[in-house]
Amino acid sequence: MCGLAILSYKNPSVRTFNGSELVYDISGVRRPSRKLTIEGNSPTTEITKRYSSNCHQNMDSSAYYPAAMPEMRGTNSKKHIKCGVNDKSSDRLYPLPEHISPFISPMKNQLLHIIKSKATKSPGLPKMSQLKLAILDDYQNISPPHFAHLASRISISHFPETLDPRDETQRALLIERLKPFDAILAMRERTPFSKETLSALPNLKLLLTTGTRNLALDVEYCASREIPVAGTAGRPAGIHSTVQHTWALILGLARHVARDDAAIKRGEWQGSLGMTLVGKTLGLLGLGKLGSQVGRIAVLAFDMKVTAWSANLTQEKADEQAAALGLPAGTFRVVKEKAKFFREADVVSLHNVLSERSRGIVGAAELGVMKSTAILVNTSRGPLVDERALLETLNAGRIRGAALDVFEPEPLPKDSLWRTTAWGRDGRSEVLLSPHTGYADEQIHGWYDEAAENLVRWLEGEELKTRLN
């Protein structure tokens, strides 16, 4: 006779009996065994595998159960795998990764034995499903090569089209799309994950993102469900693509690069004059790491004056930022009055973190006091600016123009006024747009490599890098 058991690990199953050997499947990797004993006593569960040869040779290091982990003795609240050969001295106890252990259902007062038997064959049972990973919002289709080496271990799906959960219809589609997945990789803040959305994803066990923080993820709720959240460290401080992109927008708008390019391709020639930056005033709304680096370029490359404003900014703090960049005290002049800051600036560049306090920090009042020759640049977050007030200002031609890399919502709807309005004509201001690419350069390859590494670490029960909760 022969015993057969199916364990509650998704649908792990005994596969077939082949002569005196049992071939079973517990992670998509087939391994031979002569005896498999499963014991369950809540709150701990032990799985003992006895092999006809050394356990380390039979356990595949790519399986969900790590074969090369420090020896442990005894039991605790964690679940374990115990494996070895008949020689008692070779028995070892290995910790079972915490994200895998919930799949193993504790079976009180049950002891299951599958014992070597005579050649009796059993029909093959369905192979267990792999762990599922969803990679979201990879607009440029960059990620596949970075995860190709994991294709035999996990099932990977790519969803480049963003669904915005703030829209009820799209939220329902997003939840339906992601329900089957055990792990999700988000690209920055393109898809927000609130408590309401996360609570509708019962299979979720790991949430990865790119960058060192993501304010669009409810990390506290994830912690309450014991869902680890991890980001990516990225490049060293001091080299930041957003600084470069900010200056691309400032120069592009000041010199009419996009407009003149289109005119030449229509067969036209010179039709406007560029804006001189030398000696002008750059106003930085926010003087953190990014803002101060943008200011440094203004001073050193264009001999501009640099002013700064934010709610709690002091001259002492501004001087500290300057000193950190090798600039003398007073390089960044703090303007205490917000209205005065907007009145004086020829270029206003936004570098604030989005919060409830900073939402709409640039509104009709601030736009109303700007110079008619001034430009507004936003590479931070769309909701920092009152969109309706900005559209009214630009439609009326009250300022020279705006250069925007960020919007609300994103991606922009096809019928957005930003897309459909004939900017720069009939008295309207100039508008230069980019599709939130301030951070999107070669560093994204590194982000995906780090995310793939974190996924492997999670599968093997190791500590995640850049943990966010």
Short mmCIF file of C-alpha atoms in Angstrom, two decimals:
data_model
loop_
_atom_site.label_atom_id
_atom_site.label_comp_id
_atom_site.label_asym_id
_atom_site.label_seq_id
_atom_site.Cartn_x
_atom_site.Cartn_y
_atom_site.Cartn_z
CA MET A 1 0.00 0.00 0.00
CA CYS A 2 1.02 3.56 -0.37
CA GLY A 3 0.01 6.76 1.41
CA LEU A 4 -0.62 10.07 -0.37
CA ALA A 5 -0.97 13.53 1.16
CA ILE A 6 -1.51 17.06 -0.11
CA LEU A 7 -0.15 19.89 2.00
CA SER A 8 -1.78 23.33 2.27
CA TYR A 9 1.08 25.21 0.59
CA LYS A 10 -1.04 26.90 -2.07
CA ASN A 11 -1.54 23.56 -3.81
CA PRO A 12 1.74 21.71 -3.16
CA SER A 13 1.34 18.11 -4.04
CA VAL A 14 2.96 14.73 -4.22
CA ARG A 15 3.62 14.18 -7.91
CA THR A 16 4.27 10.51 -8.72
CA PHE A 17 5.69 7.31 -7.36
CA ASN A 18 8.50 5.97 -9.52
CA GLY A 19 9.57 2.52 -8.40
CA SER A 20 10.70 2.83 -4.80
CA GLU A 21 11.28 6.57 -5.12
CA LEU A 22 8.79 9.32 -4.42
CA VAL A 23 9.05 12.32 -6.73
CA TYR A 24 7.29 15.32 -5.19
CA ASP A 25 6.89 18.98 -5.99
CA ILE A 26 6.95 21.78 -3.39
CA SER A 27 8.37 24.75 -5.30
CA GLY A 28 8.42 23.89 -8.96
CA VAL A 29 11.68 21.91 -8.50
CA ARG A 30 11.45 18.10 -8.52
CA ARG A 31 13.48 16.25 -5.88
CA PRO A 32 13.75 12.54 -5.00
CA SER A 33 13.08 11.32 -1.47
CA ARG A 34 12.63 7.98 0.24
CA LYS A 35 10.71 9.25 3.22
CA LEU A 36 8.76 12.44 3.85
CA THR A 37 7.34 13.09 7.30
CA ILE A 38 5.14 16.09 8.02
CA GLU A 39 4.36 16.98 11.60
CA GLY A 40 2.17 19.84 12.69
CA ASN A 41 1.76 21.16 16.21
CA SER A 42 0.63 24.76 16.51
CA PRO A 43 2.26 27.21 16.98
CA THR A 44 5.18 25.40 15.31
CA THR A 45 5.30 23.14 12.32
CA GLU A 46 8.23 20.92 11.43
CA ILE A 47 8.75 19.21 8.14
CA THR A 48 11.25 16.38 8.21
CA LYS A 49 12.69 15.16 4.94
CA ARG A 50 14.93 12.08 4.95
CA TYR A 51 16.84 11.52 1.75
CA SER A 52 18.77 8.58 0.37
CA SER A 53 21.75 10.92 0.00
CA ASN A 54 22.96 14.02 1.75
CA CYS A 55 20.31 16.68 2.22
CA HIS A 56 22.56 19.44 0.91
CA GLN A 57 22.94 17.65 -2.40
CA ASN A 58 19.23 17.05 -2.81
CA MET A 59 18.01 20.49 -1.76
CA ASP A 60 18.22 22.94 -4.62
CA SER A 61 19.53 26.36 -3.52
CA SER A 62 17.04 28.04 -5.83
CA ALA A 63 14.10 26.50 -4.00
CA TYR A 64 12.01 28.35 -1.50
CA TYR A 65 13.72 26.47 1.33
CA PRO A 66 17.33 27.73 1.65
CA ALA A 67 19.83 24.89 1.81
CA ALA A 68 22.77 26.89 3.11
CA MET A 69 21.65 28.49 6.36
CA PRO A 70 23.35 28.49 9.78
CA GLU A 71 22.74 25.41 11.89
CA MET A 72 20.04 25.85 14.50
CA ARG A 73 18.79 23.62 17.30
CA GLY A 74 15.56 23.53 19.18
CA THR A 75 12.26 25.05 18.14
CA ASN A 76 10.69 28.42 18.60
CA SER A 77 7.69 30.31 17.30
CA LYS A 78 9.10 30.13 13.75
CA LYS A 79 8.42 27.18 11.49
CA HIS A 80 11.35 25.07 10.37
CA ILE A 81 12.55 22.48 7.92
CA LYS A 82 14.58 19.62 9.33
CA CYS A 83 16.59 17.54 6.90
CA GLY A 84 19.39 15.02 6.97
CA VAL A 85 20.39 11.42 6.33
CA ASN A 86 20.08 8.43 8.58
CA ASP A 87 23.25 9.36 10.43
CA LYS A 88 21.91 11.42 13.37
CA SER A 89 24.98 13.63 13.40
CA SER A 90 23.98 15.04 10.03
CA ASP A 91 20.51 16.21 11.08
CA ARG A 92 20.15 19.97 10.74
CA LEU A 93 17.35 22.34 11.47
CA TYR A 94 16.78 25.20 9.02
CA PRO A 95 14.51 28.20 9.54
CA LEU A 96 11.61 28.40 7.13
CA PRO A 97 11.25 31.94 5.68
CA GLU A 98 8.48 33.81 7.44
CA HIS A 99 6.70 34.72 4.21
CA ILE A 100 6.58 31.04 3.22
CA SER A 101 5.62 29.57 6.58
CA PRO A 102 2.02 30.91 6.53
CA PHE A 103 1.40 28.64 3.54
CA ILE A 104 2.03 25.59 5.74
CA SER A 105 -1.18 25.02 7.67
CA PRO A 106 -0.61 23.74 11.23
CA MET A 107 -2.19 20.30 11.55
CA LYS A 108 -2.86 19.50 15.20
CA ASN A 109 -2.68 15.88 16.31
CA GLN A 110 -1.83 14.73 12.81
CA LEU A 111 1.21 12.78 11.75
CA LEU A 112 1.58 11.98 8.10
CA HIS A 113 3.98 9.40 6.77
CA ILE A 114 4.82 8.59 3.20
CA ILE A 115 6.94 5.48 3.41
CA LYS A 116 9.01 3.59 0.89
CA SER A 117 6.74 1.07 -0.75
CA LYS A 118 6.66 -1.45 -3.54
CA ALA A 119 6.43 -0.20 -7.08
CA THR A 120 2.94 1.24 -7.11
CA LYS A 121 2.37 4.19 -9.42
CA SER A 122 0.08 7.06 -8.71
CA PRO A 123 -1.23 9.42 -11.41
CA GLY A 124 0.48 12.81 -11.43
CA LEU A 125 -1.31 15.59 -9.57
CA PRO A 126 -1.42 19.23 -10.73
CA LYS A 127 1.81 21.13 -10.29
CA MET A 128 1.64 23.87 -7.67
CA SER A 129 1.36 27.45 -8.91
CA GLN A 130 4.46 29.63 -8.65
CA LEU A 131 4.65 32.74 -6.56
CA LYS A 132 3.35 35.63 -8.64
CA LEU A 133 5.01 39.04 -9.13
CA ALA A 134 3.34 42.05 -10.77
CA ILE A 135 5.62 44.77 -12.16
CA LEU A 136 3.69 48.01 -12.58
CA ASP A 137 4.05 51.17 -14.66
CA ASP A 138 7.24 50.31 -16.52
CA TYR A 139 6.49 52.72 -19.36
CA GLN A 140 9.75 52.12 -21.24
CA ASN A 141 9.67 48.30 -20.84
CA ILE A 142 13.03 48.36 -19.07
CA SER A 143 12.43 45.75 -16.36
CA PRO A 144 12.18 42.37 -18.21
CA PRO A 145 15.95 41.73 -18.59
CA HIS A 146 16.51 42.49 -14.91
CA PHE A 147 14.08 39.75 -13.80
CA ALA A 148 14.65 37.18 -16.56
CA HIS A 149 16.91 35.06 -14.32
CA LEU A 150 13.99 34.55 -11.92
CA ALA A 151 11.54 33.23 -14.50
CA SER A 152 12.01 29.61 -13.35
CA ARG A 153 11.25 30.53 -9.75
CA ILE A 154 8.38 32.98 -9.99
CA SER A 155 5.63 33.92 -12.41
CA ILE A 156 6.19 37.51 -13.60
CA SER A 157 3.53 39.75 -15.17
CA HIS A 158 4.11 43.25 -16.53
CA PHE A 159 1.44 45.97 -16.47
CA PRO A 160 2.78 49.14 -18.16
CA GLU A 161 -0.61 50.88 -18.24
CA THR A 162 -1.27 52.87 -15.07
CA LEU A 163 -4.62 52.51 -13.32
CA ASP A 164 -5.41 55.34 -10.89
CA PRO A 165 -7.10 53.98 -7.73
CA ARG A 166 -8.47 57.46 -6.96
CA ASP A 167 -10.94 56.83 -9.78
CA GLU A 168 -13.50 54.26 -8.62
CA THR A 169 -13.72 52.47 -11.96
CA GLN A 170 -9.96 52.26 -12.33
CA ARG A 171 -9.59 51.20 -8.70
CA ALA A 172 -11.91 48.24 -9.29
CA LEU A 173 -9.90 47.25 -12.36
CA LEU A 174 -6.62 47.62 -10.44
CA ILE A 175 -7.82 45.40 -7.60
CA GLU A 176 -9.11 42.76 -10.00
CA ARG A 177 -5.77 42.86 -11.83
CA LEU A 178 -3.62 42.50 -8.70
CA LYS A 179 -5.67 40.11 -6.54
CA PRO A 180 -3.79 36.97 -7.62
CA PHE A 181 -0.33 38.36 -6.90
CA ASP A 182 1.93 37.58 -3.95
CA ALA A 183 4.38 40.41 -4.67
CA ILE A 184 4.08 43.81 -6.37
CA LEU A 185 6.81 46.12 -7.67
CA ALA A 186 5.68 49.75 -7.98
CA MET A 187 7.52 52.43 -9.94
CA ARG A 188 7.84 55.41 -7.63
CA GLU A 189 4.44 57.03 -6.98
CA ARG A 190 2.83 56.21 -10.32
CA THR A 191 0.28 53.90 -8.67
CA PRO A 192 -0.75 54.88 -5.11
CA PHE A 193 -1.48 52.09 -2.64
CA SER A 194 -3.78 53.26 0.14
CA LYS A 195 -5.12 51.13 2.98
CA GLU A 196 -8.37 50.71 1.06
CA THR A 197 -6.59 49.34 -1.99
CA LEU A 198 -4.16 47.16 -0.04
CA SER A 199 -6.93 45.65 2.08
CA ALA A 200 -8.54 44.35 -1.11
CA LEU A 201 -5.41 42.35 -2.01
CA PRO A 202 -5.53 39.31 0.30
CA ASN A 203 -2.65 37.45 -1.38
CA LEU A 204 -0.14 40.29 -1.09
CA LYS A 205 2.95 39.33 0.91
CA LEU A 206 5.64 41.71 -0.40
CA LEU A 207 5.50 45.28 -1.72
CA LEU A 208 8.56 46.63 -3.51
CA THR A 209 9.06 50.14 -4.84
CA THR A 210 11.85 52.18 -6.43
CA GLY A 211 13.66 54.99 -4.66
CA THR A 212 14.33 55.53 -0.97
CA ARG A 213 10.80 56.59 -0.08
CA ASN A 214 7.30 56.46 -1.51
CA LEU A 215 4.65 58.62 0.10
CA ALA A 216 1.97 56.99 -2.06
CA LEU A 217 2.27 53.70 -0.13
CA ASP A 218 0.54 53.12 3.21
CA VAL A 219 3.56 51.49 4.82
CA GLU A 220 1.96 51.51 8.28
CA TYR A 221 -0.96 49.44 7.07
CA CYS A 222 1.47 47.07 5.38
CA ALA A 223 3.30 46.72 8.69
CA SER A 224 0.03 45.89 10.44
CA ARG A 225 -0.43 43.02 7.98
CA GLU A 226 3.23 42.01 8.24
CA ILE A 227 3.78 42.87 4.59
CA PRO A 228 7.39 44.04 4.16
CA VAL A 229 7.92 47.15 2.04
CA ALA A 230 11.33 47.86 0.52
CA GLY A 231 12.77 50.44 -1.86
CA THR A 232 16.03 50.94 -3.73
CA ALA A 233 19.00 53.03 -2.65
CA GLY A 234 19.87 54.40 -6.09
CA ARG A 235 22.88 56.50 -6.94
CA PRO A 236 25.09 58.37 -4.44
CA ALA A 237 23.98 61.75 -3.13
CA GLY A 238 25.06 64.73 -5.19
CA ILE A 239 24.26 63.27 -8.62
CA HIS A 240 20.58 63.62 -9.30
CA SER A 241 18.73 63.50 -12.59
CA THR A 242 15.99 65.82 -11.33
CA VAL A 243 18.52 68.67 -10.99
CA GLN A 244 19.61 68.10 -14.57
CA HIS A 245 16.01 67.95 -15.78
CA THR A 246 15.09 71.13 -13.91
CA TRP A 247 17.77 72.99 -15.80
CA ALA A 248 16.73 71.39 -19.08
CA LEU A 249 13.24 72.83 -18.56
CA ILE A 250 14.48 76.26 -17.44
CA LEU A 251 16.77 76.58 -20.46
CA GLY A 252 14.29 74.98 -22.83
CA LEU A 253 11.60 77.50 -21.92
CA ALA A 254 13.92 80.49 -21.63
CA ARG A 255 15.39 79.80 -25.09
CA HIS A 256 12.15 78.54 -26.78
CA VAL A 257 13.90 75.31 -27.77
CA ALA A 258 10.78 73.20 -28.35
CA ARG A 259 8.86 75.96 -30.12
CA ASP A 260 11.75 76.86 -32.42
CA ASP A 261 12.38 73.19 -33.20
CA ALA A 262 8.77 72.79 -34.33
CA ALA A 263 8.94 76.03 -36.33
CA ILE A 264 12.04 74.94 -38.24
CA LYS A 265 10.40 71.64 -39.11
CA ARG A 266 7.44 73.59 -40.50
CA GLY A 267 9.81 75.49 -42.77
CA GLU A 268 9.96 78.66 -40.64
CA TRP A 269 12.97 80.42 -39.14
CA GLN A 270 13.59 82.82 -36.22
CA GLY A 271 10.44 84.15 -34.62
CA SER A 272 11.28 85.07 -31.03
CA LEU A 273 13.99 86.24 -28.65
CA GLY A 274 15.40 84.16 -25.81
CA MET A 275 15.44 85.13 -22.14
CA THR A 276 18.78 86.17 -20.63
CA LEU A 277 19.48 84.45 -17.30
CA VAL A 278 22.72 86.16 -16.32
CA GLY A 279 22.08 88.56 -13.45
CA LYS A 280 18.46 87.44 -13.07
CA THR A 281 16.94 86.06 -9.84
CA LEU A 282 16.19 82.38 -9.36
CA GLY A 283 13.65 81.80 -6.59
CA LEU A 284 13.75 78.37 -4.96
CA LEU A 285 10.55 77.27 -3.26
CA GLY A 286 12.21 74.74 -0.98
CA LEU A 287 15.93 74.57 -0.24
CA GLY A 288 16.65 70.93 0.39
CA LYS A 289 19.15 68.72 -1.41
CA LEU A 290 17.62 69.24 -4.85
CA GLY A 291 16.79 72.92 -4.50
CA SER A 292 20.25 73.82 -3.25
CA GLN A 293 21.94 71.95 -6.12
CA VAL A 294 19.73 73.76 -8.65
CA GLY A 295 20.77 77.01 -6.94
CA ARG A 296 24.45 76.09 -7.09
CA ILE A 297 24.28 75.73 -10.88
CA ALA A 298 22.47 79.08 -11.15
CA VAL A 299 25.29 80.81 -9.27
CA LEU A 300 28.27 79.10 -10.86
CA ALA A 301 27.03 78.72 -14.44
CA PHE A 302 24.86 81.81 -14.96
CA ASP A 303 25.90 84.24 -12.24
CA MET A 304 22.30 84.44 -11.08
CA LYS A 305 21.07 85.72 -7.73
CA VAL A 306 19.36 83.00 -5.71
CA THR A 307 16.56 83.55 -3.21
CA ALA A 308 14.72 80.92 -1.22
CA TRP A 309 11.49 80.55 0.71
CA SER A 310 9.73 77.85 2.68
CA ALA A 311 7.61 77.99 5.79
CA ASN A 312 10.38 77.25 8.31
CA LEU A 313 13.50 78.20 6.37
CA THR A 314 16.04 80.40 8.17
CA GLN A 315 19.12 82.16 6.84
CA GLU A 316 21.25 79.98 9.08
CA LYS A 317 19.87 76.83 7.43
CA ALA A 318 20.36 78.36 3.98
CA ASP A 319 23.99 79.13 4.80
CA GLU A 320 24.51 75.55 5.96
CA GLN A 321 23.20 74.29 2.62
CA ALA A 322 25.54 76.66 0.79
CA ALA A 323 28.53 75.57 2.87
CA ALA A 324 27.77 71.91 2.12
CA LEU A 325 28.15 72.76 -1.57
CA GLY A 326 31.32 74.79 -1.09
CA LEU A 327 29.56 78.14 -1.46
CA PRO A 328 29.93 81.16 0.86
CA ALA A 329 27.32 82.24 3.40
CA GLY A 330 24.68 84.47 1.88
CA THR A 331 24.76 82.71 -1.51
CA PHE A 332 21.15 81.65 -0.94
CA ARG A 333 19.23 84.65 0.40
CA VAL A 334 16.15 83.76 2.42
CA VAL A 335 13.08 85.92 1.76
CA LYS A 336 10.77 85.75 4.75
CA GLU A 337 7.67 87.15 3.06
CA LYS A 338 6.15 84.71 0.58
CA ALA A 339 4.56 87.39 -1.64
CA LYS A 340 7.87 89.27 -1.86
CA PHE A 341 9.62 86.07 -2.87
CA PHE A 342 7.25 85.65 -5.84
CA ARG A 343 7.43 89.33 -6.80
CA GLU A 344 11.23 89.36 -6.99
CA ALA A 345 11.91 86.12 -8.86
CA ASP A 346 12.47 85.89 -12.61
CA VAL A 347 12.41 82.10 -12.42
CA VAL A 348 10.50 80.26 -9.69
CA SER A 349 11.49 76.60 -9.28
CA LEU A 350 9.53 74.30 -6.95
CA HIS A 351 11.38 71.79 -4.74
CA ASN A 352 8.94 71.04 -1.92
CA VAL A 353 7.86 67.64 -0.65
CA LEU A 354 4.13 67.13 -1.15
CA SER A 355 2.15 67.06 2.10
CA GLU A 356 -1.22 68.29 3.29
CA ARG A 357 0.47 71.52 4.33
CA SER A 358 2.24 72.06 1.00
CA ARG A 359 -0.64 71.05 -1.27
CA GLY A 360 -1.69 74.11 -3.29
CA ILE A 361 1.19 76.17 -1.86
CA VAL A 362 1.28 78.07 -5.17
CA GLY A 363 -2.14 79.52 -5.88
CA ALA A 364 -3.83 82.50 -7.49
CA ALA A 365 -2.37 84.95 -4.95
CA GLU A 366 1.22 83.87 -5.59
CA LEU A 367 0.81 83.69 -9.37
CA GLY A 368 -0.88 87.08 -9.34
CA VAL A 369 2.21 88.90 -8.02
CA MET A 370 4.76 87.28 -10.35
CA LYS A 371 6.48 89.41 -12.97
CA SER A 372 4.91 89.29 -16.43
CA THR A 373 8.33 88.19 -17.71
CA ALA A 374 8.78 85.41 -15.12
CA ILE A 375 8.57 81.65 -15.61
CA LEU A 376 7.41 78.90 -13.24
CA VAL A 377 9.11 75.49 -13.20
CA ASN A 378 7.76 72.44 -11.37
CA THR A 379 9.74 69.19 -11.24
CA SER A 380 8.50 68.29 -7.75
CA ARG A 381 4.82 67.31 -7.51
CA GLY A 382 1.80 68.51 -9.47
CA PRO A 383 -0.53 69.21 -6.52
CA LEU A 384 1.89 71.80 -5.10
CA VAL A 385 0.28 74.18 -7.60
CA ASP A 386 -3.40 75.06 -7.84
CA GLU A 387 -3.92 73.78 -11.37
CA ARG A 388 -7.02 75.85 -12.09
CA ALA A 389 -5.28 79.06 -11.02
CA LEU A 390 -2.23 78.22 -13.14
CA LEU A 391 -4.33 77.46 -16.22
CA GLU A 392 -6.17 80.78 -15.84
CA THR A 393 -2.88 82.66 -15.45
CA LEU A 394 -1.34 81.04 -18.52
CA ASN A 395 -4.44 81.36 -20.69
CA ALA A 396 -4.48 85.08 -19.90
CA GLY A 397 -0.75 85.39 -20.68
CA ARG A 398 0.00 87.01 -17.30
CA ILE A 399 3.46 85.42 -17.00
CA ARG A 400 6.04 84.47 -19.63
CA GLY A 401 5.42 80.77 -19.24
CA ALA A 402 5.56 77.53 -17.26
CA ALA A 403 7.66 74.39 -17.61
CA LEU A 404 6.07 71.35 -15.98
CA ASP A 405 7.26 67.79 -15.45
CA VAL A 406 4.58 66.78 -12.93
CA PHE A 407 0.79 66.78 -13.01
CA GLU A 408 -2.33 65.66 -11.23
CA PRO A 409 -3.38 63.07 -12.29
CA GLU A 410 -0.65 61.17 -14.09
CA PRO A 411 -0.50 60.12 -16.86
CA LEU A 412 -2.35 63.14 -18.22
CA PRO A 413 -5.76 62.28 -19.71
CA LYS A 414 -5.94 62.56 -23.49
CA ASP A 415 -8.38 65.46 -23.21
CA SER A 416 -6.34 67.39 -20.63
CA LEU A 417 -6.14 71.12 -21.30
CA TRP A 418 -2.38 70.82 -20.97
CA ARG A 419 -2.45 68.63 -24.09
CA THR A 420 -5.17 70.32 -26.13
CA THR A 421 -4.55 74.06 -25.64
CA ALA A 422 -2.57 75.97 -28.29
CA TRP A 423 -0.02 77.40 -25.88
CA GLY A 424 2.07 80.36 -26.98
CA ARG A 425 -0.60 81.62 -29.39
CA ASP A 426 -3.36 84.22 -29.24
CA GLY A 427 -1.89 85.88 -26.16
CA ARG A 428 -1.39 82.69 -24.18
CA SER A 429 1.80 82.03 -22.24
CA GLU A 430 4.45 79.57 -23.37
CA VAL A 431 4.15 76.07 -21.86
CA LEU A 432 6.82 73.36 -21.97
CA LEU A 433 5.79 69.88 -20.81
CA SER A 434 7.61 66.62 -20.06
CA PRO A 435 5.99 63.34 -18.87
CA HIS A 436 7.38 63.16 -15.31
CA THR A 437 10.84 62.13 -16.45
CA GLY A 438 12.85 64.19 -13.99
CA TYR A 439 14.07 61.03 -12.27
CA ALA A 440 13.93 58.75 -15.33
CA ASP A 441 17.42 58.08 -16.63
CA GLU A 442 19.93 55.23 -16.60
CA GLN A 443 19.61 54.87 -12.82
CA ILE A 444 16.32 53.00 -13.36
CA HIS A 445 18.34 49.99 -14.53
CA GLY A 446 20.06 50.02 -11.14
CA TRP A 447 16.70 50.30 -9.37
CA TYR A 448 15.37 47.22 -11.11
CA ASP A 449 18.56 45.30 -10.32
CA GLU A 450 18.15 46.21 -6.64
CA ALA A 451 14.47 45.25 -6.68
CA ALA A 452 15.32 41.88 -8.24
CA GLU A 453 17.98 41.34 -5.57
CA ASN A 454 15.46 42.15 -2.85
CA LEU A 455 13.03 39.67 -4.36
CA VAL A 456 15.66 36.93 -4.17
CA ARG A 457 16.48 37.89 -0.58
CA TRP A 458 12.79 37.65 0.30
CA LEU A 459 12.45 34.23 -1.33
CA GLU A 460 15.43 32.98 0.63
CA GLY A 461 14.38 34.46 3.96
CA GLU A 462 17.13 37.08 4.12
CA GLU A 463 16.97 40.68 5.35
CA LEU A 464 15.65 43.10 2.74
CA LYS A 465 17.71 46.10 1.69
CA THR A 466 16.30 49.65 1.95
CA ARG A 467 13.45 48.45 4.16
CA LEU A 468 10.71 51.09 4.49
CA ASN A 469 8.64 49.58 7.32
#
